Amino acid sequence: MAERKIFAGPRVRRIRNGLGLTQTAMAEALEISPSYLNLIERNQRPLTVQLLLKLASVYKVDLDELQGEAGGTASQLREVFADPLLSGELPGDQELIEVAEAAPNAASGIIKLYRAYREQAARLSDLADLLAREGHQTSLSGARLPIDEVREAFERRANYFNRLDEAAEAFHASLGLTAGDDLAVALKSWLRNTHGIVVRALPVQTMPSLRRRYDRHSMRLFLSERLSAFDQLREVAMEVALLALGEVVQAELEALELSSGEARRLGRFELARYGAHALMMPYGTFLSAAIRARYDIDILRARFNVSFEQAANRLTMLQRPSAAGLPFFMMEVDNAGNRFRRSGAQGYPHSKFGGACPKLNVHAAFAQPGQVLVEQVEMPDGAGFLTISRTLEGPQAGFGERIRRTAMLVACDIAHRDDVAYAAALPDRTVAPIGIGAACRLCERSGCLARAEPPLTRPLGLDEMVTGLSAFDFQ
C-alpha cells in the first residue's frame, strides 16, 4: 500500500520547540538521523505514515494536529495579500499555509495590523473629504471618525432601546433574586454555570493599562483591581449582556445602521453598556424607586448598590411608552472642557441646550469634588433647565499617578422642578435664573464675564473709546 506523504515541517518544529527538545534528541527518539529531521522540518521531506505513528506513540501527539491545515488563518492571509499594495508579492497558497502553520501568532498579528491599516485608511479618506469641504459648510455634518459616528447615532435618538430593556428585565427576573441577594454573585454564578467563565480580579501590576481582559483559552474574565466594586459589577454585567442578550444586542446594533466595522464594534460596546445598566437596575423596579425618591440620584445609587454615574445614566433611559419617567438628559466632561459622553431621554437637546457654555455648574464642580451642585439656568430664548452636576472619580490611581476626574451634568426642563428632589436647593422663584448660552460663538449675551469666544453674528472693536468687561465684548 502506497504511503500517504504529508508535508508538515513547521508543525513538527512547533511540537519540538514546545517540548524543549533539540533536533538531535527528537531524531534519536524517532530513530531517524538529525539531518533527516532537519529536512522534514524544512518541508523538504514528507512525514510518512510510520513517522506519524512514531510521533503519536513517543510524544502523544494528536494525528489531526499534524494532518490538519490552518485554513482559516491562511484564508485571511490570502485576503491581506490580495490588497493592491501587496499584489506584486502575492505568495502561492502553499506558502500562505506554511506561514500560518509555522508562526500562527505572527500570522494573527499580520491580519490584525492589516485590519487596522484598512480602518485608518478609511479614517484618512473621511478626513481628507472633510478638509476639502472646509469653508463650504458651517457644521461638521459630513464625514466623521467612527467614534463620532457612534456618538451621533446615540445622541440624536432617545436613550432607550425597548427590546434590550425588556430582555434585560426578563433575564434579571429569571435569576430569582430576593431582597438582600447580591447581583454580582448571581451574575458570576451564571457565567460559571452556563458558560464556564470564571471572573477574577487582578492586581495593577498584572494589568497596568487594562480595565478588563477575557481569555478565551482559559475561559476567565480578568478585571483590574483599579476598578471600584460598582465598575467591576458593570463589567461583569456587560459580559452577561453580550452572552445572554446577544441576539437582541445585534438587532439593536443593525437598527443603528453604522457604516464601518470599527463603528459597529464601538456601537456594540455602547449597547452592552446599556444592557449592563438595564440588568443592574431593571426598568420597572428602578422607575418606581425613582418616582418615590423624586429622582434623588444618591438615594437611587444606595437602593441599587450602584455608582452616582450609573444611576444618573439610568435616569436618561426611562422612556418606555407605557411607563415613562421624566425626560432627563446628561453629558460628561473633563476638566479641560472636552465633552465625551452625551445622551438624552428624548435625544440630547443640542439646539435647545447646547452644553458648551462655560457658566454651567458642571465646570464649577471640579472645584468642589464630590459635591452635588444644583442650579436653574435660562437660555437666551427663555427656555429654562434644572441642572445637577457632580464630579466622578475614574479608576483608582496609584501613588504618583494623577487621578482621572470628570464631571457629569444631569438636567431636565425647569417645568418638572416640582417633581424633583433637587428643586429644594433652588432659590426663591423671584430670583432670576443664571443666564447661559448654547456656546459662546452662538450667544449674543453682552457683558458676559465668562465669554471665551466672540459671537459669529456681531462685529467687534467698532468703538475704540469703549472697552467692555470681556475681550470679546460687542456693541
Short mmCIF file of N, CA and C in Angstrom, two decimals, residues 393-397 401-405:
data_model
loop_
_atom_site.label_atom_id
_atom_site.label_comp_id
_atom_site.label_asym_id
_atom_site.label_seq_id
_atom_site.Cartn_x
_atom_site.Cartn_y
_atom_site.Cartn_z
N GLU A 393 -15.08 60.03 39.92
CA GLU A 393 -13.71 59.55 40.03
C GLU A 393 -13.50 58.38 39.07
N GLY A 394 -12.39 58.41 38.35
CA GLY A 394 -12.06 57.33 37.43
C GLY A 394 -11.44 56.15 38.16
N PRO A 395 -10.79 55.24 37.45
CA PRO A 395 -10.13 54.10 38.08
C PRO A 395 -9.14 54.55 39.14
N GLN A 396 -8.95 53.73 40.14
CA GLN A 396 -8.07 54.07 41.26
C GLN A 396 -6.64 54.33 40.77
N ALA A 397 -6.11 55.49 41.14
CA ALA A 397 -4.74 55.84 40.77
C ALA A 397 -3.79 55.43 41.88
N GLU A 401 0.52 58.83 40.53
CA GLU A 401 -0.30 58.93 39.32
C GLU A 401 -1.36 60.01 39.50
N ARG A 402 -1.65 60.72 38.45
CA ARG A 402 -2.69 61.75 38.51
C ARG A 402 -4.05 61.10 38.32
N ILE A 403 -4.95 61.39 39.24
CA ILE A 403 -6.27 60.78 39.20
C ILE A 403 -7.05 61.29 38.00
N ARG A 404 -7.83 60.43 37.40
CA ARG A 404 -8.71 60.84 36.30
C ARG A 404 -10.04 61.25 36.89
N ARG A 405 -10.36 62.52 36.77
CA ARG A 405 -11.61 63.03 37.32
C ARG A 405 -12.41 63.71 36.22
#
